[in-house]
Amino acid sequence: MQLSRDALLRAYRQMKVIREFEERLHTEIQTGEIAGFTHLYCGQEAVAVGVCEHLSNDDKIVSTHRGHGHCLAKGCDVNGMMAEIWGSREGLCKGKGGSMHIADIDQGMLGANGIVGAGAPIAVGAALAAKLNGEGKVSIAFSGDGACNQGTTFEAMNLAVVTQAPCIFVFENNHYSEHTGVDYAVGTARDIASRAEAFGMKVWRGDGTDFFSVHDTMREVLEYVRAGNGPAAVEFDTERFFGHFEGDPQRYRGPGELDRIRETRDCLKIFRASVTGAKLLDHADLDALDAEVLKAIDDAVDKARAADRPTPEDVLADVYIAY
Amino acid sequence: MAQMMYRDAVVTTIAEEMERDPNVVVLGEDVVGGMGTAGGPEAIGGIWSTSTGLYGKFGKDRVIDTPISESAIMGAAAGLALAGKRPIAELMFADFIGVSLDQIWNQLAKFRYMFGGKTKCPAVIRMAYGAGYNAAAQHSQSVHQILTGMPGLKVVMPSTPADVKGLLRTAIRDDDPVIFLEHKALYGMSGDVPEGDYSIPFGHARLTRAGQDVTIVSSGLLLGFCEAVADKLAAEGIGCDVIDPRTTSPLDEEAILDSVEVTGRLVVVDEAPPRCGLAADICALVADKAFSSLKAPPQAVTPPHTPIPFARELETAYLPSTDKIEAAVRKVLGWR
Ligand SMILES: Cc1ncc(C[n+]2csc(CCOP(=O)(O)OP(=O)(O)O)c2C)c(N)n1
Ligand SMILES: [Mg+2]
């Protein structure tokens, strides 16, 4: 199905926002200003955006430790996110959560998560709530290739099948869990979808470096799940452009691997080539968006730097009782 | 004596024990690192560098790199132990006991007793704990409070490189399951480590500062804070005993009680939340067994009863500080 010009521009802008958000964090983190562990989503933008462009605020997603892309794609405010990562009290979680715990319930974003494999069962719960509400809404669990080895993920898949929960398990196979390769850690190597299939789900596979592959695949998946057929799973093959976390020396990569994936597997380049090649958009359209996004990210960083810092009293807020 | 970092004391001791006893095996996520990648095995070790070089020395059957499956890792450690091996299983972050607690609590901890003493269960579960890295609510917790409360487990908390060596050796040779808690803020700490077959028995506290006026009990990152306070007060002529229990189960009650009998004043400084924790436990011990020596109510200095916040200012406010510790010491000194 051909997307409108507006839809194409929007999709590109969303991916570009994630890209520049992450590239900027990569630079800023080197200065030591940002605290904690940060896992960048660079390289996987087409997955988050290709999935979330189909969703409304009433559809839910549950994310991972590598959550910035999912958050932005689901509509979390760029400034609120940047402020959160800066540990400001103006951040989306008042500086209490940080990079690994960004959430925005109003946007249907039920949280990034520091515990690998914790998300899938939560997504099933949200899907069961959607089923009770009977409005055709869905819930999506984003998981990595590493998270697919966690028992919680298996339990969640089976629970979704037996309860016919409108839950979609999106597996982002970026070939690494921390410093370990998927060929070692996943017994079914580059085929995670077959595991989901074994649990009794219909499964799809797509190219996570191609927005259109993701978007088209998800259209089918969502039609199937929204029609009340129970859960489904999708595996997208994708790439992570930075280290596992910021500071990872990535000695597990092959020679030239990073240059190669940046050159040939960059979802933004692939998108640009595809829409300009088909004369759907001009380079000028995309260049204009690039400039606009860069400015938005600059603004977000300036605002995050200037934002209010939390105070010691804030430690005791938002907990039912503090001794 | 050799100068060594806390993290290197972990690897060295494991290597020495693996050399000595072929039944000792290591398992955990990224304990080899680089498996299934172009860089190959040991391209890069785990994030704490606490297993560097083991794979090269002992091979893949004794250094087992696992997928992200904490429940299976802990369960496999239990099975290895029941089948006669001496597993050392690593949880990258102590917080991940959440995913794997059944295997630790209902399995490992229970076997020897529940099977009528018919089995040993020599497993060591190592884990990195503690705050100070702004790693937020799910990667910063101190879990000794939870695990010390579980009958059947021994719980060890080394605070120096030398104690890592001495206590880890004892842990590996122990026939019961031992939780070995490594404070992540101490991994880079350097110190003298005795060479050779050095071990420290469980249940023997270490006196790190000696004084007549106040007893301070602490371990891990906060032990250093307590020592700084003790040194500051010493300049004013106030003497503090600073006691590092080293193991919370078994606990060296005698060392604490003997000290309080002299000082009459107790401050316990702990990184875990305040309710039902080690600080409360030690205060209760002293109230019960050294009541007549007490000159002031025992004080606990802990974080508040909240999850651990992310922002630098918040984590700093959350953790006990030297100021808070000093205030507690002055409070017991100024009582009445
Ligand atoms: C329960 C648990 N185990 C281990 C970790 C440490 N850890 C964080 S991310 C990660 C790798 C996850 O790999 P994958 O699911 O493929 O996601 P990716 O990092 O590739 O996005 C690991 C081992 C964790 N956070 N939680
Ligand atoms: Mg991965």
Coordinates of N, CA and C in Angstrom, one line a residue, chain A residues 32-37 84-85 87 94-98 100-101 113-116 146-147 149-150 152 176-181 183-185 245 248-254 257 309-312 314-316 319-323, chain B residues 29-30 33-40 42-48 64-71 92-93 95-96 99 133-139 184 274-275 303-315 317-318:
Chain A
G32 N 30.9 13.4 30.1 CA 30.7 13.0 31.5 C 29.6 13.7 32.2
E33 N 28.8 14.4 31.4 CA 27.7 15.2 32.0 C 26.5 14.3 32.3
I34 N 26.4 13.2 31.5 CA 25.2 12.4 31.7 C 25.6 11.2 32.5
A35 N 24.8 10.9 33.5 CA 25.1 9.8 34.5 C 24.5 8.5 34.0
G36 N 25.0 7.4 34.6 CA 24.4 6.1 34.4 C 24.7 5.4 33.2
F37 N 24.0 4.3 33.0 CA 24.2 3.4 31.8 C 23.3 3.9 30.7
E84 N 15.1 13.9 31.1 CA 15.1 12.7 31.9 C 16.5 12.1 31.9
I85 N 17.1 12.0 30.7 CA 18.4 11.4 30.6 C 19.4 12.3 31.3
G87 N 18.8 13.7 33.9 CA 18.5 13.6 35.4 C 17.8 14.8 36.0
K94 N 10.8 12.7 36.1 CA 11.3 13.6 37.2 C 12.7 13.3 37.6
G95 N 13.5 12.7 36.7 CA 14.9 12.3 37.0 C 15.0 11.1 37.9
K96 N 14.0 10.4 38.1 CA 14.0 9.2 39.0 C 14.4 8.0 38.2
G97 N 14.1 8.0 36.9 CA 14.3 6.7 36.1 C 15.6 6.8 35.3
G98 N 15.7 7.8 34.5 CA 16.9 7.9 33.6 C 16.7 7.1 32.3
M100 N 17.2 4.2 31.2 CA 16.7 2.8 31.1 C 15.3 2.7 31.6
H101 N 14.7 3.8 32.1 CA 13.4 3.6 32.7 C 12.4 4.7 32.2
N113 N 12.9 -0.8 30.2 CA 13.0 -1.7 31.3 C 14.5 -2.2 31.5
G114 N 15.0 -2.1 32.7 CA 16.4 -2.5 32.9 C 16.6 -4.0 33.1
I115 N 15.5 -4.7 33.2 CA 15.6 -6.1 33.4 C 15.3 -6.9 32.1
V116 N 16.3 -7.5 31.5 CA 16.1 -8.2 30.2 C 15.1 -9.3 30.4
G146 N 18.7 -11.3 22.7 CA 19.2 -11.8 24.0 C 18.0 -12.1 24.9
A147 N 17.0 -11.2 24.9 CA 15.8 -11.4 25.8 C 15.0 -12.6 25.4
N149 N 16.0 -15.4 25.1 CA 16.5 -16.6 25.9 C 16.0 -16.6 27.3
Q150 N 15.2 -15.6 27.7 CA 14.8 -15.5 29.1 C 13.5 -16.3 29.3
T152 N 11.1 -15.8 31.1 CA 9.9 -14.9 31.2 C 9.3 -14.6 29.8
Y176 N 23.5 -9.4 18.5 CA 24.3 -9.3 19.8 C 23.5 -9.2 21.0
S177 N 23.8 -9.9 22.0 CA 23.4 -9.6 23.4 C 24.6 -9.3 24.2
E178 N 24.7 -8.0 24.5 CA 25.9 -7.5 25.1 C 27.1 -7.8 24.3
H179 N 28.0 -8.7 24.7 CA 29.2 -9.0 24.0 C 29.2 -10.3 23.3
T180 N 28.0 -10.9 23.3 CA 27.9 -12.3 22.8 C 27.1 -12.3 21.5
G181 N 27.5 -13.2 20.6 CA 26.8 -13.2 19.3 C 25.6 -14.1 19.3
D183 N 24.6 -16.2 17.2 CA 24.9 -17.6 16.8 C 25.3 -18.5 17.9
Y184 N 25.9 -17.9 18.9 CA 26.2 -18.7 20.1 C 25.0 -18.8 21.1
A185 N 24.4 -17.7 21.3 CA 23.5 -17.6 22.5 C 22.1 -18.1 22.2
F245 N 26.6 -0.7 25.5 CA 26.3 0.6 26.2 C 27.4 1.5 25.8
D248 N 31.5 0.8 25.6 CA 31.8 -0.5 25.2 C 32.8 -0.5 24.0
P249 N 34.0 -1.0 24.2 CA 35.0 -1.0 23.2 C 34.8 -1.9 22.0
Q250 N 33.7 -2.7 22.0 CA 33.3 -3.5 20.9 C 34.3 -4.4 20.2
R251 N 35.2 -5.0 21.0 CA 36.2 -5.8 20.4 C 35.7 -7.1 19.8
Y252 N 34.4 -7.3 20.0 CA 33.8 -8.5 19.4 C 33.4 -8.3 18.0
R253 N 33.5 -7.1 17.5 CA 33.1 -6.8 16.1 C 34.2 -7.3 15.1
G254 N 33.8 -7.6 13.9 CA 34.8 -8.0 12.9 C 35.4 -6.7 12.3
E257 N 33.4 -4.0 10.3 CA 32.0 -4.3 10.5 C 31.2 -3.0 10.7
R309 N 17.1 21.1 38.5 CA 17.6 19.9 39.0 C 16.7 19.4 40.2
P310 N 16.7 18.1 40.4 CA 15.9 17.6 41.5 C 16.6 18.0 42.9
T311 N 15.7 18.0 43.9 CA 16.2 18.4 45.2 C 16.2 17.1 46.1
P312 N 16.9 17.1 47.2 CA 17.0 16.0 48.1 C 15.6 15.5 48.5
D314 N 13.0 15.4 46.9 CA 12.3 14.6 45.8 C 12.5 13.1 46.0
V315 N 13.6 12.7 46.7 CA 13.9 11.3 47.0 C 12.6 10.7 47.6
L316 N 12.0 11.4 48.5 CA 10.9 10.8 49.3 C 9.5 10.9 48.6
V319 N 6.3 7.6 46.5 CA 6.4 6.3 47.1 C 5.4 6.2 48.2
Y320 N 4.7 5.1 48.5 CA 3.5 5.2 49.3 C 3.9 5.6 50.8
I321 N 5.1 5.2 51.2 CA 5.6 5.6 52.5 C 7.1 5.6 52.5
A322 N 7.7 6.6 53.0 CA 9.1 6.6 53.1 C 9.5 6.7 54.6
Y323 N 10.3 5.8 55.0 CA 10.8 5.9 56.4 C 12.1 6.7 56.5
Chain B
E29 N 26.7 -15.0 32.3 CA 26.6 -14.3 31.1 C 27.8 -13.5 30.8
D30 N 28.4 -13.7 29.6 CA 29.6 -13.0 29.2 C 30.8 -13.3 30.0
G33 N 32.7 -13.9 27.0 CA 32.6 -12.7 26.2 C 33.1 -12.9 24.8
G34 N 32.3 -12.5 23.8 CA 32.7 -12.6 22.4 C 32.4 -13.9 21.8
M35 N 31.7 -14.8 22.5 CA 31.3 -16.1 22.0 C 30.4 -15.8 20.8
G36 N 30.6 -16.6 19.7 CA 29.7 -16.4 18.5 C 29.9 -15.1 17.8
T37 N 31.0 -14.4 18.0 CA 31.2 -13.2 17.3 C 32.5 -13.3 16.4
A38 N 32.7 -12.3 15.5 CA 33.9 -12.2 14.7 C 35.1 -12.1 15.6
G39 N 35.0 -11.4 16.7 CA 36.2 -11.2 17.6 C 36.6 -12.5 18.3
G40 N 35.6 -13.4 18.4 CA 35.9 -14.7 19.0 C 35.9 -14.6 20.5
E42 N 36.7 -14.4 24.3 CA 37.5 -13.5 25.1 C 37.9 -12.3 24.3
A43 N 37.2 -12.0 23.2 CA 37.4 -10.7 22.5 C 37.3 -9.6 23.6
I44 N 36.4 -9.8 24.5 CA 36.1 -8.9 25.5 C 35.4 -9.6 26.6
G45 N 35.8 -9.5 27.9 CA 35.2 -10.2 28.9 C 33.9 -9.6 29.4
G46 N 33.4 -10.0 30.5 CA 32.2 -9.4 31.1 C 32.4 -8.0 31.5
I47 N 31.4 -7.3 31.8 CA 31.5 -5.9 32.1 C 32.3 -5.5 33.3
W48 N 32.5 -6.5 34.2 CA 33.3 -6.2 35.4 C 34.7 -6.7 35.4
I64 N 31.8 -21.6 31.4 CA 30.6 -21.8 30.6 C 29.9 -20.4 30.4
D65 N 29.9 -19.9 29.2 CA 29.3 -18.7 28.8 C 27.8 -19.0 28.6
T66 N 26.9 -18.3 29.3 CA 25.5 -18.7 29.2 C 24.7 -17.6 28.4
P67 N 23.6 -18.0 27.8 CA 22.6 -17.0 27.4 C 22.0 -16.2 28.6
I68 N 21.2 -15.2 28.3 CA 20.6 -14.4 29.3 C 19.4 -15.2 29.9
S69 N 19.7 -16.0 30.9 CA 18.8 -16.9 31.5 C 19.1 -17.2 32.9
E70 N 18.9 -16.1 33.7 CA 19.4 -16.2 35.1 C 18.8 -17.4 35.9
S71 N 17.6 -17.7 35.7 CA 16.9 -18.7 36.4 C 17.6 -20.1 36.1
M92 N 25.4 -10.9 36.9 CA 26.0 -9.6 36.5 C 25.7 -8.5 37.4
F93 N 24.4 -8.4 37.8 CA 24.0 -7.4 38.8 C 23.2 -8.2 39.8
D95 N 20.8 -7.3 41.4 CA 19.3 -7.1 41.2 C 18.7 -8.2 40.5
F96 N 19.5 -9.0 39.7 CA 18.9 -10.1 38.9 C 18.5 -11.3 39.7
V99 N 15.0 -12.4 39.0 CA 14.6 -13.3 37.9 C 14.9 -14.7 38.3
Y133 N 26.7 4.5 40.9 CA 26.9 4.5 39.5 C 25.7 5.2 38.8
N134 N 24.8 5.7 39.5 CA 23.6 6.3 38.9 C 22.9 5.3 37.9
A135 N 22.9 4.1 38.3 CA 22.4 3.0 37.5 C 20.9 2.8 37.8
A136 N 20.3 3.6 38.7 CA 18.9 3.6 39.0 C 18.4 2.4 39.6
A137 N 17.0 2.3 39.6 CA 16.3 1.4 40.6 C 16.6 -0.1 40.4
Q138 N 16.9 -0.5 39.1 CA 17.0 -1.9 38.9 C 18.5 -2.4 38.7
H139 N 19.4 -1.5 38.9 CA 20.8 -1.9 38.8 C 21.7 -1.4 39.9
K184 N 30.2 -3.0 43.4 CA 30.7 -2.5 42.2 C 31.6 -1.3 42.2
P274 N 15.9 0.5 55.2 CA 15.9 0.4 56.6 C 15.1 -0.8 57.3
R275 N 14.0 -1.1 56.6 CA 13.1 -2.1 57.3 C 13.6 -3.5 57.2
P303 N 19.8 4.2 53.7 CA 19.0 5.0 52.8 C 17.5 5.0 53.3
P304 N 16.7 5.8 52.7 CA 15.3 5.8 53.1 C 14.6 4.6 52.4
H305 N 13.4 4.3 52.9 CA 12.6 3.2 52.4 C 12.0 3.6 51.0
T306 N 12.8 3.8 50.0 CA 12.3 4.1 48.7 C 13.2 3.3 47.7
P307 N 12.7 3.1 46.4 CA 13.6 2.6 45.4 C 14.7 3.6 45.2
I308 N 15.7 3.1 44.4 CA 16.9 3.9 44.2 C 16.7 4.9 43.0
P309 N 16.8 6.2 43.3 CA 16.6 7.1 42.2 C 17.8 7.3 41.3
F310 N 17.6 7.8 40.0 CA 18.6 7.9 39.0 C 19.5 9.1 39.1
A311 N 19.0 10.3 39.2 CA 19.8 11.5 39.0 C 20.9 11.6 40.1
R312 N 22.0 12.2 39.7 CA 23.1 12.3 40.6 C 22.8 12.8 42.0
E313 N 22.1 14.0 41.9 CA 21.7 14.6 43.2 C 20.8 13.7 44.0
L314 N 20.0 13.0 43.4 CA 19.0 12.1 44.1 C 19.7 10.9 44.7
E315 N 20.6 10.3 43.9 CA 21.3 9.1 44.4 C 22.2 9.5 45.6
A317 N 21.7 12.0 47.6 CA 20.8 12.3 48.8 C 20.3 11.0 49.4
Y318 N 20.1 10.0 48.5 CA 19.5 8.7 48.9 C 20.5 7.9 49.8

